[in-house]
Tab-separated table of C-alpha atoms and ligand atoms in Angstrom:
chain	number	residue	atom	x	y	z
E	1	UNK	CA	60.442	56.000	107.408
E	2	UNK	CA	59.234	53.540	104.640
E	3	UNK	CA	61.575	53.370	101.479
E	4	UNK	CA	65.430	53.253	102.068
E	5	UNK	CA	65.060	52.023	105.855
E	6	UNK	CA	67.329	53.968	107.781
E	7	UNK	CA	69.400	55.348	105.242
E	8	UNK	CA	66.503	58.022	105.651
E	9	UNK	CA	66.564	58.479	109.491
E	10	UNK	CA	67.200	62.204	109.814
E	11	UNK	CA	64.915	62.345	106.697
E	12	UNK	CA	66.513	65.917	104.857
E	13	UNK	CA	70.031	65.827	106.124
E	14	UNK	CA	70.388	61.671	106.008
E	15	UNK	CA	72.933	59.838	108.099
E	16	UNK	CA	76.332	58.619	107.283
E	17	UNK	CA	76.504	56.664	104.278
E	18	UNK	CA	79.395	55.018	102.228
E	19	UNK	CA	78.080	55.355	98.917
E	20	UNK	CA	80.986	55.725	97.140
E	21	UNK	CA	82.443	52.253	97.205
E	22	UNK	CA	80.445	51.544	94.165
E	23	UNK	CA	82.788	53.773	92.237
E	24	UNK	CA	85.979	52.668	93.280
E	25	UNK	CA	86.095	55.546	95.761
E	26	UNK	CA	85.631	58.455	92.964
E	27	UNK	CA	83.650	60.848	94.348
E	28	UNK	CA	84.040	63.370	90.926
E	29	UNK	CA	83.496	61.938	86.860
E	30	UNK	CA	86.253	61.264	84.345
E	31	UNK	CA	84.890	64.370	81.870
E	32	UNK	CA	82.593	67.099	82.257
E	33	UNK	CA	79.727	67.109	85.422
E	34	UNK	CA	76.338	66.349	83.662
E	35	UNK	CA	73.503	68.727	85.247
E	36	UNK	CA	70.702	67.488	87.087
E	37	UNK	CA	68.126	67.700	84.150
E	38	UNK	CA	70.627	66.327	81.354
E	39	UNK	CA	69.274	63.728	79.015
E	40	UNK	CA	70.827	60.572	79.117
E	41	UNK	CA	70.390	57.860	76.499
E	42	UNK	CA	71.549	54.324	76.013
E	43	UNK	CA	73.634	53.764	72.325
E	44	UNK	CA	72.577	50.914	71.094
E	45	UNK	CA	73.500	47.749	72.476
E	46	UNK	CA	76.559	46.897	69.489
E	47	UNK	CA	78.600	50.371	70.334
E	48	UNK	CA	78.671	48.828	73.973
E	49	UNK	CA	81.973	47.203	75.234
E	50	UNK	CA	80.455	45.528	78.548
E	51	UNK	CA	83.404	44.742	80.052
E	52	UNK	CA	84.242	46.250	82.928
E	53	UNK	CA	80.952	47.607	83.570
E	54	UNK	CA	79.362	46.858	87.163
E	55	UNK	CA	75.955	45.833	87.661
E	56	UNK	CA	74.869	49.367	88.677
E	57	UNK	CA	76.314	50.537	85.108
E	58	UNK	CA	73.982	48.132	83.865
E	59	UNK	CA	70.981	49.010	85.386
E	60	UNK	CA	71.612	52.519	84.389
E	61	UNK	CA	72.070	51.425	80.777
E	62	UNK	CA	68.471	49.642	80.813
E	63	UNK	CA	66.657	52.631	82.189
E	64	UNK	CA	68.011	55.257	79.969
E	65	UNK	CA	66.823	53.678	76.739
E	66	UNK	CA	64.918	56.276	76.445
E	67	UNK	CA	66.765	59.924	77.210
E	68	UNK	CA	65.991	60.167	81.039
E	69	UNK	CA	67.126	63.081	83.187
E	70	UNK	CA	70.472	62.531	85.406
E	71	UNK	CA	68.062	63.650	88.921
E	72	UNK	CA	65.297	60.497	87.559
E	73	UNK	CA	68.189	57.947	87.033
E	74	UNK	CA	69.746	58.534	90.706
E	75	UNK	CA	65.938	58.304	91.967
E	76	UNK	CA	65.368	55.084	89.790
E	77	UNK	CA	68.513	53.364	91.007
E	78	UNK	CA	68.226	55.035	94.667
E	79	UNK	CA	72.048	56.327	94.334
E	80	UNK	CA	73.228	59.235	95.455
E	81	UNK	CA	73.301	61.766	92.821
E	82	UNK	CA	77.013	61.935	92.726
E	83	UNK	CA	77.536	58.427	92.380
E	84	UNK	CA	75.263	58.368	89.365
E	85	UNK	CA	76.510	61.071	88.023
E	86	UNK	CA	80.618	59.207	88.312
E	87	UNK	CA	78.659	56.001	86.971
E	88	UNK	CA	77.531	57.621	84.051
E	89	UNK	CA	80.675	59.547	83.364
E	90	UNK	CA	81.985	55.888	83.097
E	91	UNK	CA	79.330	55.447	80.080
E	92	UNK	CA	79.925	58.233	78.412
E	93	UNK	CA	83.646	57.793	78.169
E	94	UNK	CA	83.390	54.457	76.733
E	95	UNK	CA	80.390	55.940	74.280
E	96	UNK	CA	77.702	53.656	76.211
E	97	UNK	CA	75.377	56.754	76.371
E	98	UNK	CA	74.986	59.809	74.892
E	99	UNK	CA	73.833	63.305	76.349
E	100	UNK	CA	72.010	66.383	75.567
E	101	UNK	CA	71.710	69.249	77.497
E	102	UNK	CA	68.952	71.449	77.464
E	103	UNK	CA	69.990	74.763	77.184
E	104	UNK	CA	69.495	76.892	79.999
E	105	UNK	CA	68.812	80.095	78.590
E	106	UNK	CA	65.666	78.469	76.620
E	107	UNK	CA	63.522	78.296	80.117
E	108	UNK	CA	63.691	82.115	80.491
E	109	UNK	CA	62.530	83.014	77.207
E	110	UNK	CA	58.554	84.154	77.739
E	111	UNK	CA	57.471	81.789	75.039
E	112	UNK	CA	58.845	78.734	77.602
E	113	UNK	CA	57.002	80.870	80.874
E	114	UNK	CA	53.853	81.151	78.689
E	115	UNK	CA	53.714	77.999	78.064
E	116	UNK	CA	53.995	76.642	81.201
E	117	UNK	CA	51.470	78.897	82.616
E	118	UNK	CA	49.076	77.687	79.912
E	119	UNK	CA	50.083	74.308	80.655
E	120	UNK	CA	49.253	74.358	84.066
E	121	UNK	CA	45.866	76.018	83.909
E	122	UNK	CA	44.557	72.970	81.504
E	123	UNK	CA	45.895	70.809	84.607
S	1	UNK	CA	85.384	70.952	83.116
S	2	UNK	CA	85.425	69.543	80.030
S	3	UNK	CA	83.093	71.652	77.909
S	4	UNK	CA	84.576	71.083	74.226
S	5	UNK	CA	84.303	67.301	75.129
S	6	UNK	CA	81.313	67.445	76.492
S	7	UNK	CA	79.560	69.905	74.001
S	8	UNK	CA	80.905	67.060	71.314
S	9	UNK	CA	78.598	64.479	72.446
S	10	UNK	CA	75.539	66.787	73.667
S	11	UNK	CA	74.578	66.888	69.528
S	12	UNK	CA	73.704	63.569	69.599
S	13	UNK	CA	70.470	63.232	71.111
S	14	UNK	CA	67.978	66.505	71.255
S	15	UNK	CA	67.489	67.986	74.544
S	16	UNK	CA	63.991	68.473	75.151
S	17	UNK	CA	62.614	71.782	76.368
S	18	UNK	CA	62.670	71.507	80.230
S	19	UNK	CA	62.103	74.146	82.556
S	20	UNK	CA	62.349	73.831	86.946
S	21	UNK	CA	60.648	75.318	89.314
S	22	UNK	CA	62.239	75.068	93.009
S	23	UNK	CA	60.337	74.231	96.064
S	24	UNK	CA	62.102	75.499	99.413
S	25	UNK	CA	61.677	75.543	103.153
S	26	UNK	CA	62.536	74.051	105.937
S	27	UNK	CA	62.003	70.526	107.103
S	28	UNK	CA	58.755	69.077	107.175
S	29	UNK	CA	56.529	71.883	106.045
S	30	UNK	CA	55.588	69.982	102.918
S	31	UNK	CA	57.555	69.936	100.462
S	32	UNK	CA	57.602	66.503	99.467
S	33	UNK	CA	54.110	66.641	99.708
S	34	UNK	CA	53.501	69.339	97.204
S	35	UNK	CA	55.897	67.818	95.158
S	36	UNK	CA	53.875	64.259	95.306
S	37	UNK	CA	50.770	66.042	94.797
S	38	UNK	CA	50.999	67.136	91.283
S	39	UNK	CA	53.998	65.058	89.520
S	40	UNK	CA	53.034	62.900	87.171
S	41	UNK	CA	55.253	60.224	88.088
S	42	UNK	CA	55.296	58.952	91.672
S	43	UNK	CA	57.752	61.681	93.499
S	44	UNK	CA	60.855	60.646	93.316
S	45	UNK	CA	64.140	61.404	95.790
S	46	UNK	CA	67.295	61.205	95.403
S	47	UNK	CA	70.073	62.483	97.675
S	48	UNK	CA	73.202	64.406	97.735
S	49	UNK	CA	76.485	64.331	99.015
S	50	UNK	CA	77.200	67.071	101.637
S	51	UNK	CA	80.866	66.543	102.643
S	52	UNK	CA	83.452	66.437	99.637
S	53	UNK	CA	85.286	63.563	100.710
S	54	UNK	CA	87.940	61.783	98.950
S	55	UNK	CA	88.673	64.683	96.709
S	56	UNK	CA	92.339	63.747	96.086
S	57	UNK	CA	89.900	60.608	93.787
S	58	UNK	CA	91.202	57.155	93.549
S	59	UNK	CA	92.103	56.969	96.672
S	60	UNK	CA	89.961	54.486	98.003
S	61	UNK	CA	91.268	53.650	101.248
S	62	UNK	CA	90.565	57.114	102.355
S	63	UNK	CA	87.314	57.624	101.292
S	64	UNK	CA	86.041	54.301	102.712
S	65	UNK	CA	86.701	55.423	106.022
S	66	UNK	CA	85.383	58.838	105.618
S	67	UNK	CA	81.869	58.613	106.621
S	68	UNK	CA	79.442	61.439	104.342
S	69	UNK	CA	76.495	62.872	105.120
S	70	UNK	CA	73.539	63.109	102.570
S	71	UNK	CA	70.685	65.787	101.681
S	72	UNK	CA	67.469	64.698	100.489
S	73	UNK	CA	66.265	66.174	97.150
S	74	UNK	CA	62.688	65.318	95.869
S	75	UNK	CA	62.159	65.363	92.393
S	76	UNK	CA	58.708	65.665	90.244
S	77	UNK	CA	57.792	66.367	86.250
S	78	UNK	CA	54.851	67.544	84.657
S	79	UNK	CA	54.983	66.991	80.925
S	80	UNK	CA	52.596	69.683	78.803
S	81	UNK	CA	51.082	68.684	75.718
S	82	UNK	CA	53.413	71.626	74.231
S	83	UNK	CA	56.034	69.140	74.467
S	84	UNK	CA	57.212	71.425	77.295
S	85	UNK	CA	58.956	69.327	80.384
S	86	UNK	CA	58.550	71.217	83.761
S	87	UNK	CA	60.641	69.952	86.440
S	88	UNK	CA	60.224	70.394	90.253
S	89	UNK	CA	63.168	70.283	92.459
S	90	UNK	CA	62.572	70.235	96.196
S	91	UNK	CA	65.171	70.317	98.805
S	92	UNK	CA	66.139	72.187	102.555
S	93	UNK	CA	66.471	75.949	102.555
S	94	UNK	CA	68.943	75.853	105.094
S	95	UNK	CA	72.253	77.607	104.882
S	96	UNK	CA	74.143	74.618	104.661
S	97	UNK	CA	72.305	73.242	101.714
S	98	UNK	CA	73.247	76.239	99.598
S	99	UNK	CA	75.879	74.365	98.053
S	100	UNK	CA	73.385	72.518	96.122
S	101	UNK	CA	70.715	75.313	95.141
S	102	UNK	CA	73.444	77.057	93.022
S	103	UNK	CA	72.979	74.156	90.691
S	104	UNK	CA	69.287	73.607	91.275
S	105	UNK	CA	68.769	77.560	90.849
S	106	UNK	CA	70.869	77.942	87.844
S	107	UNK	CA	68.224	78.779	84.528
S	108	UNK	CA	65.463	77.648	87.297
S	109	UNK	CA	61.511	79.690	86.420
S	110	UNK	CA	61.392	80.504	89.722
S	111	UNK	CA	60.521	79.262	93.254
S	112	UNK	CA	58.041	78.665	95.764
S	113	UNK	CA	59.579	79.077	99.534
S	114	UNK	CA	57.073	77.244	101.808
S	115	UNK	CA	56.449	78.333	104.874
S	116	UNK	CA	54.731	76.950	108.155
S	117	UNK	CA	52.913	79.807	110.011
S	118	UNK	CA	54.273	77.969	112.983
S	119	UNK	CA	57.930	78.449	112.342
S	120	UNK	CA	58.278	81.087	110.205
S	121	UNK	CA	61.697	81.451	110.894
S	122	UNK	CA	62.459	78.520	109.271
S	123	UNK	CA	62.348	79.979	106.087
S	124	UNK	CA	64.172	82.815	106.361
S	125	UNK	CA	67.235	81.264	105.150
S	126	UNK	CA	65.275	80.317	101.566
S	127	UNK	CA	64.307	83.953	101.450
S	128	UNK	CA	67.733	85.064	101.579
S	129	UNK	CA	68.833	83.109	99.186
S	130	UNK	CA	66.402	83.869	96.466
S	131	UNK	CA	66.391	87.272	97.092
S	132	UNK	CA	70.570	87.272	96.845
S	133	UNK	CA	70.221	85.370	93.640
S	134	UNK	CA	67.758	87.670	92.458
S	135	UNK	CA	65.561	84.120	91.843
S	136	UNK	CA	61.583	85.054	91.693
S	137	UNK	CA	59.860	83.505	94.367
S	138	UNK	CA	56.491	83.592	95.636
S	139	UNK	CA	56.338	82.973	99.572
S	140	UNK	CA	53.352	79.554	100.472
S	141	UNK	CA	52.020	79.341	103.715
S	142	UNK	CA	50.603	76.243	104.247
S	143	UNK	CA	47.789	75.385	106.535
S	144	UNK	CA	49.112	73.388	108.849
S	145	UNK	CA	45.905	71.978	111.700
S	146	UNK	CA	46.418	74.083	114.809
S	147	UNK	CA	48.103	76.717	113.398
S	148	UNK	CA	47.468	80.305	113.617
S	149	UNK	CA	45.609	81.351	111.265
S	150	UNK	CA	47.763	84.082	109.695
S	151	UNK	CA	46.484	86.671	106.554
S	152	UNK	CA	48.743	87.091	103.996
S	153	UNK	CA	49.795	90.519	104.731
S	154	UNK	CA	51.065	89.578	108.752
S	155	UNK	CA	52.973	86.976	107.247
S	156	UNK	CA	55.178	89.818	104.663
S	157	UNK	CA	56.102	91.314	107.967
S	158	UNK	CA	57.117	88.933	109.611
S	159	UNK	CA	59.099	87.952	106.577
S	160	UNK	CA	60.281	91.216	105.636
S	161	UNK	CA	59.301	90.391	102.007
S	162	UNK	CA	59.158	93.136	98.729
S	163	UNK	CA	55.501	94.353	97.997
S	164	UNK	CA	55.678	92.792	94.488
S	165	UNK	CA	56.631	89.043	96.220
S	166	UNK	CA	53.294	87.464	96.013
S	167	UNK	CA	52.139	85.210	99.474
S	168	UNK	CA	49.670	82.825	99.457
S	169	UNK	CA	47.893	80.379	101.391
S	170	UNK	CA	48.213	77.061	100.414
S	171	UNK	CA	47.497	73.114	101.121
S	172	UNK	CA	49.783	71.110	99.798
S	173	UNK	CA	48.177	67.918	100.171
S	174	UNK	CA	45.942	68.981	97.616
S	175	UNK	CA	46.333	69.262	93.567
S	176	UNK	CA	44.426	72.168	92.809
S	177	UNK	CA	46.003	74.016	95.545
S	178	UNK	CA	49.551	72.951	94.225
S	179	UNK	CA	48.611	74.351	90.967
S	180	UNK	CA	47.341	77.573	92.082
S	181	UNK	CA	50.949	77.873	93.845
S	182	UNK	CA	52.703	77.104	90.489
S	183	UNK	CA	50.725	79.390	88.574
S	184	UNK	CA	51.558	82.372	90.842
S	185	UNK	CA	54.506	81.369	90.554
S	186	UNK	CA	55.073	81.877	86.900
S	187	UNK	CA	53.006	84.677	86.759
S	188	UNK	CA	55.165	86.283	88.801
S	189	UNK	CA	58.415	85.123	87.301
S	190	UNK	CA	56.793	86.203	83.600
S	191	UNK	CA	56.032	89.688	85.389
S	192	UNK	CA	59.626	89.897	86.750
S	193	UNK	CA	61.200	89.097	82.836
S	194	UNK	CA	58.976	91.552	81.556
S	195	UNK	CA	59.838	94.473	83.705
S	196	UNK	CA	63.703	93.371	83.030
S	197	UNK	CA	62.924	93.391	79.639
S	198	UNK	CA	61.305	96.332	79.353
S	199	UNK	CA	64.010	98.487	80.812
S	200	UNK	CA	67.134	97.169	78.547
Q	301	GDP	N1	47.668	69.829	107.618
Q	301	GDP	C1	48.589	69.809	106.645
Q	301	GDP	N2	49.583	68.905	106.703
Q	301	GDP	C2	50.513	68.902	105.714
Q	301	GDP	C3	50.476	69.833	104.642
Q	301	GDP	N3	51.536	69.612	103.835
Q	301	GDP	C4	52.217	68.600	104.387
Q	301	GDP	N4	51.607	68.144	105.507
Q	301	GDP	C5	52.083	67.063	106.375
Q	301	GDP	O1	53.281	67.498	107.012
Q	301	GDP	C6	54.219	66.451	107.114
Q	301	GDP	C7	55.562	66.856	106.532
Q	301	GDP	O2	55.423	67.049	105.140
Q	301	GDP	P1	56.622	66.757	104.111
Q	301	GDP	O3	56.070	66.942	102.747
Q	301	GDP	O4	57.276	65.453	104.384
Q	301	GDP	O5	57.630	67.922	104.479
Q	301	GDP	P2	59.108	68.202	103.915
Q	301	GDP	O6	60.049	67.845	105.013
Q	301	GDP	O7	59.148	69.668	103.633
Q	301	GDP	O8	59.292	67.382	102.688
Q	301	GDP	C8	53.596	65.256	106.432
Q	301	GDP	O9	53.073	64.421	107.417
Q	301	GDP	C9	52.503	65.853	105.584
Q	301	GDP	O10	51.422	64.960	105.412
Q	301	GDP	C10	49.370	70.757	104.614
Q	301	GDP	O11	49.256	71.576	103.710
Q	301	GDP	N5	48.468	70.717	105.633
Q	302	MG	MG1	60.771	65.949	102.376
């Protein structure tokens, strides 16, 4: 395998891995679960209280300056999902980041379908 | 969970309008190929957590020595000048896995099972699921060197698949191929909603 050395060995269904150390062994976040394509985005840097905050914190702060989906931000820092997801919990109890959600119902309406179809034949 | 909490803070920044299309099958029949194909940012992966370990939280001692096992999940977005964000989600098909397609399923467009003429078996388990979820999927044989070279309709039997499920041979290496997946794909997913919709 290239990236991630033998964290990837089995490839789909990895090996054993200890990921949650990074979060103090808190495999769920303070708060409510943020979905996979939630928008995360960095307050600016005044509202932040650093202390406390780890260096993976950090790094998540810098690459959600601009709103960045939960799924992109555990690819970017090559965590686990769930340990981004506790990490950013973190942030968004101390009001480091903010969220939006994009509502679900909004991709099944045929205005969204059509314009994805349109979309993809300009590809 | 949290909801009023959490619904508090989801004003502040506006969500933009995303949409997901899934990308199933079993391992190594291309998936993070198709995915890489047509993202416009390099594929990305991430993984999940299979085992719930540590549940009882804070408990660190315990979960240290627990050992967990992960799930790949690839990961691609294609932006449309509509504004309109569409994301991919790739990840196994396999019973096991399920765990993690409620959430990837949940308000997804539809999906793409992809199959290797090969194995077909292998995605059995993806058919299942859509079909149980009542997800619209169109079935993606791809052409795998060396293997039989399967029409369309021998590979709904073997599946078992509805007349309206559209199959199609694919190459996932390649864009244009991709696309023409994708685009069945919502065509059948905006046939589905209209059908629906007509008989409320
Ligand atoms: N001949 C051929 N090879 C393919 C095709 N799609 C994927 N592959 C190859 O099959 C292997 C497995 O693909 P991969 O995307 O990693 O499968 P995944 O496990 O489903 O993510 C890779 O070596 C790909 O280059 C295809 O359409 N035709
Ligand atoms: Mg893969």
């Amino acid at each position: 395998m290239t990236d991630g050395g033998d964290r990837w060995l089995d490839r789909e269904a990895g090996p054993v891995v200890r990921p949650y150390a990074l979060t103090r062994g808190r495999t769920r976040p303070h708060g409510a679960a943020l979905g996979l394509i939630d928008h995360v985005a960095a307050a600016g840097p005044l509202v932040v209280d650093a202390r406390g905050l780890g260096p993976e914190h950090r790094r998540l702060l810098h690459l959600c300056r601009a709103p960045t989906a939960v799924a992109e931000l555990a690819s970017e820092t090559d965590l686990p999902l769930g340990v981004v997801r506790v990490l950013l919990g973190d942030l968004l109890e101390r009001g480091a980041v903010t969220v939006a959600r994009p509502p679900a119902v909004c991709t099944l309406e045929e205005s969204v379908m059509r314009s994805v179809l349109d979309g993809l034949r300009a590809l | 969970m949290d909801s009023a909490r959490y619904e508090a803070v989801a004003g502040a920044i506006a969500a933009p309008v995303v949409t997901k299309i899934l990308i199933a099958g079993g391992f190594g029949v291309g998936k993070t190929t198709l995915v890489g194909a047509i993202s416009e940012v390099r594929p990305l992966r991430t993984e999940e957590v299979l085992s719930e370990v540590g549940v009882g939280v804070d408990d660190t001692a315990v979960v240290e020595h627990k050992h967990t096992t992960t799930v790949a999940m690839d990961f691609g977005r294609i932006t449309f000048p509509s504004g309109v964000v569409l994301y991919l989600f790739g990840t196994p098909g396999q019973e096991r896995f399920w765990f993690m397609w409620d959430e990837l399923a949940y308000g997804a467009l539809g999906a793409v099972v992809l199959a290797d003429t090969r194995r077909l078996a292998d995605c059995f388990s993806s058919v299942d699921y859509f079909e149980r979820r009542r997800t619209p999927f169109v079935v993606a044989a791809n052409k795998f060197d060396g293997a039989p070279e399967y029409d369309t309709e021998t590979i709904r039997d073997a599946l078992d698949l509805d007349s309206d499920v559209p199959v199609l041979l694919c190459d996932a290496r390649r864009r244009d191929s991709v696309k023409e997946i994708l685009i069945a794909s919502v065509t059948h997913s905006l046939t589905k909603h209209r059908a629906a919709a007509a008989h409320r």
